[in-house]
């Protein structure tokens, strides 16, 4: 019974997904989509309450150590629930316009959320792996949701093939770890590695695990699925898959390398530092050259991965470093899902929409969404007084403390690059007049709510930063010693 | 008063104007329109009442109350709270800011009535008040800096309120740039404070003032004071304030006379514990203050634009306040700040009323004889003018006298400050009388304007009357008896007390400065009413001096041609350098990035096999890197 209580939020999400499917069968008529949304949102609300944010839990395990509930778990649970909530808000109108199977879409999205939450609470390689797969497989389906659209199909297939490939690599790494230490429990592995010392086989396992997880987080050079998948998938799906799986991948990285591979910290910090530098630079440079805003956001999300990875690499600076990772993941999630939602205000054809030119003069046609989008872009750029500024500060300072001065310099330079392509969008919205045909505006009350909420959150968390940061600090504490 | 009530009131004070700003800026343009003025004024009334509540509730209290709203950020030792320090100093400032702002908001409802930017005006004005309150209520230097920058921004927006015209734009830019220089100094000071004391909260810093080396402390104080000279328009950064008169007159009254420009004085007074230990820093403050007071007063003698007279007069009076802080009489300086807020706001609003009556004419050469046309404006401005001229028993007399007397009592050569201060008092009286006479007396010089002149509506004259009462009585109510009045008892616990008060000497000194004031008035009356001596002849006789003053001691020109010229040359040179090298480099770099981006895009072939190959290569790379790292150890 206590075991079940430990996973109460996960149970709530599961139940919600099931109810959504039932309601889909039971309710007919014009109110069906709204009913589905309400059920999903209510269920997520219940799950969020069950995750009890703000009450510090003393860490405990359940299911014989397969499940760990600590502040870290709570932090990510809340993050995933919030992201799913915003994704559902943003999806309804789009799905109605494009005739997507809405009930399946939210149910699948909720299952993916469940997987992400499972990663956050895993105390064992098995749980971790189940969580990863439970999160990823629904996303393959989601990416291909628009069945008649070739790009959507391409996105799903590519993501699936490469995802399967990387999963194999990761699983192979897990097998090596088990073989070397005789344990699948994360703390057991740490104990085993500490006693075996560092041998060739350990390095093989480490390399396999690093690469497998880097793929999930879209770290360069394992990122190439990202632009194609983000670009081709229906925009509400892109909004979700650009944030939740990425945050979950970092949850997995922190659990795995922070706990299980802790004895090898010297090695993986160097690897992550190099990969972080590569990732943010390549993501930003290629984003510069994108004429499509959706693709630009896809590449910029790679750049943000680099910043988060820099926080991972700064592990030697102590819990502050990973508090920065958690804070950044939270902030990034809000900003990025909001930015993609802002694109849905435009009723562009097909999945690949929103060229830079489509945004010309948007400020005059849709002043509120344009304003909210501007706030989000400023936050993504990392300017005060937004949450994006603090996110950068909180990974920047630990990088300096950890002696990664060169990485800090690269981070600063990259921030300047990012300013160019993010603020260019603002210029298009506010300073240029439309030329030729402009896409119609979509009816966007719910999407508007999603964009507005995230924009307001970006500012509020930028002015009232400490509660979230303090929470991130206490969430990072059980992981990094 | 219990802590909860205090907390609620202290939150209401800044939040009410902020709420008014939020409502007006979002709904003002289309929905509320002329309701925006009412909303802003109501918010200010609430704020002012809350501030009064704080005063009454904390009267008996001698320690500062810290009202912490929330922790802004805490990374390691760097902890910044959004919290307010409610003590006598901040309460006094709150009262001045909220009440004067309230009156000016009411006045503006009439003054700005026909302006198509009405809603915009009533969005920026309460926002300004919000930032000003943050500035004076903050319990640490960083939050104070937030307010400091915020009022600068609002000042910029409001000077350039009529941005369609080129002059306000230029004035707004000038104010902005001059303030940037000052803000830079303030920022450096704040950073040095954090590096030295490890905290930015006033109470921590002041408690640890002993640990800093004297030279370092002096540097900190001078940087802070540089910030003050920018915000409070002192030498060398004063030339923006007269130009700022391009903004609407209520803005001049509120921001550029009564409140924002006093922020530097407040900050210096607040930092007294630092300045007192900082060796020559206070002397620098006194010298700059005195020099500014004289310089601005002499320029005010020959101005023909009614608002510019007032602007230079403000610069001059701010100089007095710095003199007060500099000679170790911060209480007198704060006293003068409060009385000055009343009579200078009154004079500005009065001149606004005149300008309003004359359809926008600001040049005194086109005025004259307006007294019967604008009776309320005349009588209220007369009271304000006599208060400015420091004629007893009006407000300005008591506060200004305390400042100059403090210099005298200090001895050790500080008597010179007293002498200059009293002389400047005579100049002040002269230009005030000149302004009043040229505006209201004599024969109308512009018949057409005179015929059409009319008294302002009730909504504008009522604030004038309220301010006139303040200008008449504030000095006596707050400052009697001299050096021991209410303001001294109230602020006393914050500052170390001076030595015993010698009333016989005060009486002598007060008589001297009163005589100086009357002398100035009389001389001006003789010159402009009796034309004995005839002002034109005086100007001709002392042509070099006159030209010097008309040209503002050539300092503006010097700034424009030499300093700004040097900067422009520097800007030009660096621009050329920028264009050739930096831009060249950056453009090359950007082009490189663009090309790199395009080429890197090509790596994105879209073929799954290629992607898988990359993953494998990446895996090999990571593995090799790990092996290499291991081998090296």
Coordinates of C-alpha atoms in Angstrom, one line a residue, chain B residues 169-533:
Chain B
X169 CA 13.6 64.0 -28.2
X170 CA 17.0 65.7 -28.0
X171 CA 16.3 66.7 -24.4
X172 CA 15.3 63.2 -23.4
X173 CA 18.4 61.8 -25.0
X174 CA 20.6 64.4 -23.2
X175 CA 19.0 63.5 -19.9
X176 CA 19.4 59.9 -20.6
X177 CA 23.1 60.1 -21.5
X178 CA 24.1 62.4 -18.6
X179 CA 22.3 60.1 -16.2
X180 CA 24.0 57.1 -17.7
X181 CA 27.3 58.6 -16.7
X182 CA 26.0 59.1 -13.2
X183 CA 24.4 55.7 -13.1
X184 CA 27.7 54.2 -14.0
X185 CA 29.3 55.8 -11.0
X186 CA 26.5 54.6 -8.8
X187 CA 26.8 51.1 -10.1
X188 CA 30.6 51.0 -9.6
X189 CA 30.0 52.3 -6.0
X190 CA 27.5 49.5 -5.4
X191 CA 29.8 46.8 -6.8
X192 CA 32.6 48.1 -4.6
X193 CA 30.3 48.1 -1.6
X194 CA 29.5 44.5 -2.2
X195 CA 33.1 43.5 -2.7
X196 CA 34.2 45.3 0.4
X197 CA 31.4 44.5 2.8
X198 CA 30.0 41.3 1.3
X199 CA 26.5 42.6 1.5
X200 CA 24.3 45.3 0.1
X201 CA 21.8 45.8 2.9
X202 CA 22.1 49.2 4.5
X203 CA 22.1 47.9 8.0
X204 CA 24.9 45.3 7.3
X205 CA 27.1 47.8 5.4
X206 CA 26.7 50.6 7.9
X207 CA 27.4 48.2 10.8
X208 CA 30.7 47.1 9.2
X209 CA 31.8 50.5 8.0
X210 CA 35.0 50.2 10.1
X211 CA 36.4 47.3 8.2
X212 CA 37.0 49.3 5.0
X213 CA 40.2 51.1 4.4
X214 CA 39.8 54.9 4.4
X215 CA 41.0 55.3 0.8
X216 CA 38.6 52.6 -0.4
X217 CA 35.7 54.1 1.4
X218 CA 36.5 57.5 -0.1
X219 CA 36.5 55.9 -3.5
X220 CA 33.1 54.3 -2.8
X221 CA 31.6 57.5 -1.6
X222 CA 32.9 59.5 -4.6
X223 CA 31.5 57.0 -7.0
X224 CA 28.2 57.1 -5.2
X225 CA 28.3 60.9 -5.3
X226 CA 29.0 60.8 -9.0
X227 CA 25.7 59.0 -9.3
X228 CA 24.1 61.7 -7.2
X229 CA 25.4 64.5 -9.4
X230 CA 23.8 62.8 -12.4
X231 CA 20.4 62.2 -10.8
X232 CA 20.3 65.5 -8.9
X233 CA 21.8 67.7 -11.6
X234 CA 25.0 68.9 -9.9
X235 CA 28.3 70.0 -11.4
X236 CA 29.5 68.5 -13.7
X237 CA 26.3 66.7 -14.8
X238 CA 23.7 69.4 -14.4
X239 CA 23.0 70.6 -18.0
X240 CA 20.4 68.1 -18.7
X241 CA 17.9 69.5 -16.2
X242 CA 17.1 72.8 -17.9
X243 CA 16.7 71.0 -21.2
X244 CA 14.3 68.5 -19.5
X245 CA 11.8 71.4 -19.3
X246 CA 10.7 70.3 -22.8
X247 CA 8.5 67.7 -21.0
X248 CA 5.0 68.6 -19.9
X249 CA 5.0 71.0 -17.0
X250 CA 3.5 68.6 -14.4
X251 CA 6.4 66.3 -15.2
X252 CA 8.8 69.1 -14.6
X253 CA 7.1 69.8 -11.3
X254 CA 7.0 66.2 -10.1
X255 CA 10.1 64.6 -11.5
X256 CA 12.5 67.5 -12.2
X257 CA 11.8 69.6 -9.1
X258 CA 10.0 67.8 -6.2
X259 CA 11.0 64.2 -6.3
X260 CA 13.4 62.4 -8.7
X261 CA 16.1 65.0 -8.7
X262 CA 16.2 64.8 -4.9
X263 CA 17.1 61.1 -5.1
X264 CA 20.7 62.0 -5.1
X265 CA 20.3 64.0 -1.9
X266 CA 18.3 61.2 -0.3
X267 CA 20.9 58.6 -1.3
X268 CA 23.8 60.7 0.1
X269 CA 21.9 61.3 3.3
X270 CA 21.0 57.7 3.6
X271 CA 24.7 56.8 3.1
X272 CA 25.8 59.3 5.8
X273 CA 27.5 56.5 7.8
X274 CA 29.7 55.9 4.9
X275 CA 30.4 59.5 3.9
X276 CA 31.1 60.5 7.5
X277 CA 34.1 58.0 7.6
X278 CA 35.2 58.8 4.1
X279 CA 37.7 61.6 4.8
X280 CA 37.5 64.2 2.1
X281 CA 34.3 62.9 0.4
X282 CA 32.0 65.1 2.4
X283 CA 34.1 68.2 1.7
X284 CA 33.8 67.3 -2.0
X285 CA 30.0 67.1 -1.6
X286 CA 29.9 70.5 0.1
X287 CA 32.1 72.2 -2.5
X288 CA 30.2 70.8 -5.4
X289 CA 26.9 71.7 -3.8
X290 CA 27.9 75.3 -3.1
X291 CA 29.5 75.8 -6.5
X292 CA 26.4 74.5 -8.2
X293 CA 24.2 76.7 -6.1
X294 CA 26.0 79.8 -7.1
X295 CA 26.5 78.9 -10.7
X296 CA 22.9 78.0 -11.3
X297 CA 21.6 81.0 -9.5
X298 CA 23.6 83.4 -11.6
X299 CA 22.4 81.7 -14.8
X300 CA 18.8 82.0 -13.5
X301 CA 19.2 85.8 -13.3
X302 CA 19.1 86.2 -17.1
X303 CA 16.8 83.4 -18.3
X304 CA 13.8 84.6 -20.2
X305 CA 11.9 81.2 -20.3
X306 CA 9.8 81.0 -17.2
X307 CA 10.4 77.3 -16.8
X308 CA 14.1 77.6 -17.3
X309 CA 14.3 80.1 -14.5
X310 CA 12.7 77.5 -12.3
X311 CA 14.9 74.8 -13.6
X312 CA 18.1 76.6 -12.8
X313 CA 16.6 77.6 -9.5
X314 CA 16.0 73.9 -8.8
X315 CA 19.6 73.1 -9.7
X316 CA 20.7 75.8 -7.3
X317 CA 18.4 74.7 -4.5
X318 CA 19.7 71.1 -4.9
X319 CA 23.1 72.5 -4.5
X320 CA 22.0 73.9 -1.1
X321 CA 20.8 70.5 -0.1
X322 CA 24.2 68.9 -0.9
X323 CA 25.9 71.7 1.0
X324 CA 23.8 70.7 4.0
X325 CA 24.8 67.0 3.6
X326 CA 28.4 68.1 3.0
X327 CA 28.7 70.2 6.1
X328 CA 27.3 67.4 8.3
X329 CA 23.8 68.6 8.6
X330 CA 21.8 65.9 6.8
X331 CA 18.7 66.7 8.8
X332 CA 18.7 70.3 7.5
X333 CA 19.2 69.0 4.0
X334 CA 16.2 66.7 4.3
X335 CA 14.2 69.5 5.8
X336 CA 15.0 71.7 2.8
X337 CA 14.2 68.8 0.5
X338 CA 10.8 68.6 2.0
X339 CA 10.0 72.3 2.0
X340 CA 11.5 72.7 -1.5
X341 CA 9.3 70.0 -2.8
X342 CA 6.3 72.1 -1.8
X343 CA 7.3 75.5 -3.0
X344 CA 9.1 74.3 -6.2
X345 CA 6.2 72.1 -7.2
X346 CA 3.9 75.0 -6.5
X347 CA 6.0 77.4 -8.7
X348 CA 6.2 74.9 -11.5
X349 CA 2.5 74.2 -11.4
X350 CA 1.9 77.9 -11.2
X351 CA 4.0 78.6 -14.2
X352 CA 2.2 75.7 -15.9
X353 CA -1.0 77.5 -15.2
X354 CA 0.4 80.6 -16.8
X355 CA 1.6 78.7 -19.8
X356 CA -1.8 77.0 -20.0
X357 CA -3.5 80.4 -19.9
X358 CA -1.3 81.8 -22.7
X359 CA -1.8 78.8 -25.0
X360 CA 1.7 77.4 -24.6
X361 CA 3.8 80.6 -24.4
X362 CA 6.7 80.2 -22.0
X363 CA 8.7 83.3 -22.8
X364 CA 8.4 85.9 -20.1
X365 CA 9.1 88.6 -22.7
X366 CA 5.6 88.0 -24.0
X367 CA 4.0 88.1 -20.6
X368 CA 3.4 90.9 -18.1
X369 CA 0.4 92.3 -16.3
X370 CA -1.3 88.9 -15.8
X371 CA -2.1 89.5 -12.2
X372 CA -5.8 90.5 -12.6
X373 CA -6.3 87.7 -15.2
X374 CA -4.9 84.9 -13.1
X375 CA -5.5 85.9 -9.5
X376 CA -5.3 82.5 -7.9
X377 CA -2.2 81.6 -9.8
X378 CA -0.6 84.9 -8.9
X379 CA -1.2 84.8 -5.2
X380 CA -0.2 81.2 -4.8
X381 CA 2.9 81.8 -6.9
X382 CA 3.7 84.8 -4.8
X383 CA 3.7 82.7 -1.7
X384 CA 5.8 80.1 -3.5
X385 CA 8.2 82.7 -4.7
X386 CA 8.7 84.3 -1.3
X387 CA 9.3 80.9 0.1
X388 CA 11.9 80.3 -2.5
X389 CA 13.4 83.7 -1.8
X390 CA 13.6 82.6 1.9
X391 CA 11.6 85.4 3.3
X392 CA 10.5 84.6 6.8
X393 CA 8.2 83.1 8.0
X394 CA 7.7 81.1 4.8
X395 CA 9.0 77.5 4.4
X396 CA 12.2 78.1 2.5
X397 CA 13.6 80.5 5.1
X398 CA 13.8 78.0 7.9
X399 CA 15.2 75.1 6.0
X400 CA 17.7 77.1 3.9
X401 CA 18.9 79.0 6.9
X402 CA 19.6 75.8 8.9
X403 CA 21.8 74.6 6.1
X404 CA 23.9 77.8 5.8
X405 CA 24.0 78.2 9.6
X406 CA 25.3 74.7 10.0
X407 CA 28.2 75.6 7.7
X408 CA 28.9 78.7 9.9
X409 CA 28.8 76.8 13.1
X410 CA 31.1 74.2 11.8
X411 CA 33.9 76.8 11.8
X412 CA 37.4 76.0 10.5
X413 CA 36.9 77.9 7.3
X414 CA 33.5 76.6 6.7
X415 CA 32.3 80.1 7.2
X416 CA 33.0 80.7 3.6
X417 CA 30.3 78.3 2.6
X418 CA 28.0 80.3 4.8
X419 CA 29.0 83.6 3.1
X420 CA 28.5 82.1 -0.4
X421 CA 25.3 80.6 0.7
X422 CA 23.9 83.9 2.0
X423 CA 25.0 85.7 -1.1
X424 CA 23.4 83.1 -3.3
X425 CA 20.2 83.7 -1.2
X426 CA 20.2 87.3 -2.3
X427 CA 20.6 86.2 -6.0
X428 CA 17.7 83.7 -5.5
X429 CA 15.5 86.5 -4.2
X430 CA 16.5 88.6 -7.1
X431 CA 15.6 86.2 -9.9
X432 CA 12.4 85.1 -8.1
X433 CA 11.2 88.7 -7.9
X434 CA 12.3 89.3 -11.5
X435 CA 10.3 86.3 -12.7
X436 CA 7.2 87.3 -10.7
X437 CA 7.4 90.9 -11.9
X438 CA 7.9 90.1 -15.6
X439 CA 5.1 87.6 -15.5
X440 CA 2.4 89.3 -13.5
X441 CA 3.2 93.0 -13.2
X442 CA 3.8 95.9 -15.5
X443 CA 2.1 96.4 -18.8
X444 CA 1.1 93.4 -20.9
X445 CA 3.8 93.0 -23.6
X446 CA 1.7 90.8 -25.8
X447 CA -1.8 92.2 -26.1
X448 CA -3.2 89.3 -28.0
X449 CA -2.1 86.7 -25.5
X450 CA -3.2 88.9 -22.7
X451 CA -6.7 89.3 -24.1
X452 CA -7.1 85.5 -24.3
X453 CA -5.6 84.6 -21.0
X454 CA -8.0 83.0 -18.5
X455 CA -7.6 81.5 -15.0
X456 CA -7.2 77.7 -15.0
X457 CA -10.0 75.3 -14.0
X458 CA -10.7 74.4 -10.4
X459 CA -8.9 71.0 -10.8
X460 CA -5.7 72.9 -11.4
X461 CA -6.1 75.7 -9.0
X462 CA -7.0 73.5 -6.0
X463 CA -3.6 71.7 -6.0
X464 CA -2.0 75.2 -6.2
X465 CA -3.8 76.3 -3.1
X466 CA -3.0 73.1 -1.2
X467 CA 0.7 73.5 -2.1
X468 CA 0.7 77.2 -1.2
X469 CA -0.5 76.3 2.2
X470 CA 2.3 73.8 2.5
X471 CA 4.8 76.3 1.1
X472 CA 3.7 78.9 3.6
X473 CA 3.5 76.8 6.8
X474 CA 5.7 73.8 6.3
X475 CA 8.8 75.6 7.6
X476 CA 7.2 76.8 10.8
X477 CA 5.3 73.6 11.5
X478 CA 8.2 71.3 10.8
X479 CA 11.1 73.5 11.8
X480 CA 10.2 75.7 14.7
X481 CA 12.2 76.3 16.8
X482 CA 15.3 76.3 14.6
X483 CA 17.5 73.3 14.9
X484 CA 15.1 71.6 17.4
X485 CA 11.8 71.5 15.5
X486 CA 9.7 68.5 14.7
X487 CA 11.8 67.4 11.8
X488 CA 14.9 67.4 14.1
X489 CA 13.2 65.4 16.8
X490 CA 11.8 63.0 14.2
X491 CA 15.0 62.4 12.2
X492 CA 17.3 63.0 15.1
X493 CA 17.6 59.3 16.2
X494 CA 19.0 58.5 12.7
X495 CA 21.9 61.0 12.7
X496 CA 24.3 62.0 15.4
X497 CA 23.3 65.2 17.1
X498 CA 25.3 68.3 16.7
X499 CA 26.4 70.4 19.6
X500 CA 24.1 72.5 21.8
X501 CA 22.1 75.1 20.0
X502 CA 23.0 78.8 20.4
X503 CA 19.9 80.8 19.8
X504 CA 21.5 84.2 20.1
X505 CA 23.9 83.4 17.2
X506 CA 21.1 81.9 15.2
X507 CA 19.1 85.0 15.6
X508 CA 21.9 87.1 14.3
X509 CA 22.6 84.8 11.3
X510 CA 18.9 84.6 10.5
X511 CA 18.6 88.3 10.5
X512 CA 21.5 88.6 8.1
X513 CA 20.1 86.1 5.6
X514 CA 16.6 87.6 5.9
X515 CA 18.1 91.0 5.1
X516 CA 20.0 89.5 2.2
X517 CA 16.8 88.1 0.9
X518 CA 14.9 91.3 1.2
X519 CA 17.8 93.1 -0.4
X520 CA 17.6 90.8 -3.4
X521 CA 13.8 91.3 -3.7
X522 CA 14.1 95.1 -3.4
X523 CA 16.9 95.3 -5.9
X524 CA 14.9 93.3 -8.4
X525 CA 11.8 95.5 -7.7
X526 CA 13.8 98.6 -8.3
X527 CA 15.3 97.3 -11.5
X528 CA 12.2 95.9 -13.1
X529 CA 9.4 98.0 -11.6
X530 CA 11.1 101.4 -11.3
X531 CA 13.7 100.8 -14.0
X532 CA 16.3 102.3 -11.7
X533 CA 18.8 101.1 -12.8

